[in-house]
CSV table of C-alpha atoms in Angstrom, one decimal:
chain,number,residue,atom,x,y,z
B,20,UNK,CA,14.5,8.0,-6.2
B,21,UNK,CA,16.0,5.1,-3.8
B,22,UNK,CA,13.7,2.5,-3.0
B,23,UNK,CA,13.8,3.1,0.8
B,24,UNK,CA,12.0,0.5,2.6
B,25,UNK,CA,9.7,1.4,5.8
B,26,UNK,CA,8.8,-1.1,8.5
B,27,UNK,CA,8.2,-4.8,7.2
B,28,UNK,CA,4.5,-6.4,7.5
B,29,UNK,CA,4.8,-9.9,8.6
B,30,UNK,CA,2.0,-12.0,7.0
B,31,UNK,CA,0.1,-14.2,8.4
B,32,UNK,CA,0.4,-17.2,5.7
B,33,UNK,CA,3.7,-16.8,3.7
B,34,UNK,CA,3.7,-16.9,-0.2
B,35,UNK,CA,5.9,-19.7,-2.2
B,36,UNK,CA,7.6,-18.7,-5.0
B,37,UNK,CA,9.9,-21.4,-6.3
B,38,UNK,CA,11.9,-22.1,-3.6
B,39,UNK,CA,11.3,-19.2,-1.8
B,40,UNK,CA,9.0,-18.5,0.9
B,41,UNK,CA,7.9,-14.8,1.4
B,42,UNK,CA,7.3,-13.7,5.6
B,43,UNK,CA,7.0,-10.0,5.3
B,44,UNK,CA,6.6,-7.4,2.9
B,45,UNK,CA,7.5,-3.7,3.3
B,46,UNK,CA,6.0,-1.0,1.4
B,47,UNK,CA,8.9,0.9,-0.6
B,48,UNK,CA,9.1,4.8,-1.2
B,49,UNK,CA,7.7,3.9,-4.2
B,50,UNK,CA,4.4,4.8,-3.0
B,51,UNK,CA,5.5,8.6,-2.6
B,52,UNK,CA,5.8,9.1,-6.6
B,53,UNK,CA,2.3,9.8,-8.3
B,54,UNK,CA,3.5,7.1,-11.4
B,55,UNK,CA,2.9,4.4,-8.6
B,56,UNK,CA,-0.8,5.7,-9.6
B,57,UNK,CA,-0.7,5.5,-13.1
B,58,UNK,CA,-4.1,3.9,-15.0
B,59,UNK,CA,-4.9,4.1,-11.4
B,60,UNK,CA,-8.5,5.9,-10.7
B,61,UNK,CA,-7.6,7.6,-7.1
B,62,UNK,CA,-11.1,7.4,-5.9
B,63,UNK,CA,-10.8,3.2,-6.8
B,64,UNK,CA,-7.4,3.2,-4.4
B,65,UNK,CA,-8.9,5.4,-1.8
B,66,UNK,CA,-11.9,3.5,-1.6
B,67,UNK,CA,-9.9,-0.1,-1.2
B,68,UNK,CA,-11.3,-1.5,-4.8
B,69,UNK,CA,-9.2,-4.7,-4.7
B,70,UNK,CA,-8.4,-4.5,-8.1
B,71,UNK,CA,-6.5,-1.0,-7.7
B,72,UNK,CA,-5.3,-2.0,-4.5
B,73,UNK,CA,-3.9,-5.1,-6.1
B,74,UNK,CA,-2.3,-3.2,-8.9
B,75,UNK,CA,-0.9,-0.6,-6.7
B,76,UNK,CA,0.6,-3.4,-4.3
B,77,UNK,CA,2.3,-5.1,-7.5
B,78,UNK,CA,3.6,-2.0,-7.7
B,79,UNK,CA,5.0,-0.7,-4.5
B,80,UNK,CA,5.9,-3.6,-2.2
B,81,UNK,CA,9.0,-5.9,-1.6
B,82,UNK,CA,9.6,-7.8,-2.5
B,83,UNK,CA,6.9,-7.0,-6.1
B,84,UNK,CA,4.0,-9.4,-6.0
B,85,UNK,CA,3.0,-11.2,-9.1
B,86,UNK,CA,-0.9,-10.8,-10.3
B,87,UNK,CA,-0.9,-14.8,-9.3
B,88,UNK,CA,0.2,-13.8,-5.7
B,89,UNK,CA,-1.9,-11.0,-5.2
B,90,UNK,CA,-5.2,-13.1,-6.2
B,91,UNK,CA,-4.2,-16.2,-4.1
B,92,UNK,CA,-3.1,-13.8,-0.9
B,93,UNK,CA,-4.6,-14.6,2.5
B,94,UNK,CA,-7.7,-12.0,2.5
B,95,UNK,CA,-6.0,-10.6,6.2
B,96,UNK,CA,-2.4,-9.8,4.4
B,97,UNK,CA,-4.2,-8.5,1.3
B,98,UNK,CA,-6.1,-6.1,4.4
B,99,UNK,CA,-3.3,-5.3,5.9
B,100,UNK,CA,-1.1,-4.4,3.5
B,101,UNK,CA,-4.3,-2.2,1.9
B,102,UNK,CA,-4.1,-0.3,5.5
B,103,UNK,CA,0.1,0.2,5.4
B,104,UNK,CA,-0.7,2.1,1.6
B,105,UNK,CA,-3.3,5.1,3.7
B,106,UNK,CA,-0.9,6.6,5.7
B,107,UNK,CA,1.0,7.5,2.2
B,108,UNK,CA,-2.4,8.6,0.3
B,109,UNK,CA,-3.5,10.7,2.9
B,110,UNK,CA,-2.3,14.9,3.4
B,111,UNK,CA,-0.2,15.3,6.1
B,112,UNK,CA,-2.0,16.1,9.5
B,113,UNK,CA,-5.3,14.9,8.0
B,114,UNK,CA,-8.3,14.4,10.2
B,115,UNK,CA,-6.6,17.5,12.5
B,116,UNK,CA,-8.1,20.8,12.3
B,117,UNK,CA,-6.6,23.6,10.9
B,118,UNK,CA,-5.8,26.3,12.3
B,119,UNK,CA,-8.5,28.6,10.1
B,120,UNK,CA,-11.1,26.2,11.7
B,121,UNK,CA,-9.6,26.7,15.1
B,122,UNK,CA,-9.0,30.4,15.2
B,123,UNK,CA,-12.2,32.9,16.6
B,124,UNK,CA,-13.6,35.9,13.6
C-alpha cells in the first residue's frame, strides 16, 4: 500500500532529533491496515490508553516517532495526534442513524 500522507498536524513544541527539528506530523495510510493494530488490544486504542496510543503513533505517523519521542512529547501534541487516529478507527457515518432506525414498521 503507498504511504499516502493526509493533512499535517503542526505541534505545538517541535521534537529535536540530531539536527533535525520536527514541526508537523501527518498520520499516513498506514492507519487503514489492521497490522498497524497488531499486539494492539482495540478497546486500549479506542479508549486513548497512552501506551497503545503511543505504540500505534510509532507506528503510523511521519515522520515514525521513536519510544524516546513519544514519552518526552508535549502532553497537547500527544492529544492531538490521539484525536487525528479516531476519524480512522471509527465506521464510516458513525454516530448517524441508519436508515432501519429511521424508517416507520
Amino acid at each position: 500500500m503507498s504511504k499516502k500522507n493526509h493533512q499535517a498536524m503542526t505541534l505545538a513544541t517541535p521534537i529535536i532529533r540530531g539536527n533535525d527539528t520536527i514541526t508537523a506530523v501527518t498520520i499516513t495510510d498506514d492507519i487503514k491496515q489492521a497490522g498497524s493494530l497488531r499486539g494492539l488490544r482495540l478497546v486500549n486504542v479506542l479508549n486513548l490508553d497512552t501506551d497503545a496510543i503511543t505504540t500505534l503513533l510509532e507506528r503510523v505517523t511521519s515522520p515514525h516517532f521513536k519510544t524516546k519521542e513519544s514519552a518526552e512529547m508535549d502532553t497537547r501534541d500527544f492529544v492531538g495526534l490521539s484525536e487525528e487516529l479516531m476519524p480512522f478507527l471509527t465506521p464510516p457515518g458513525h454516530g448517524e442513524s441508519s436508515e432501519a432506525e429511521t424508517e416507520n414498521p
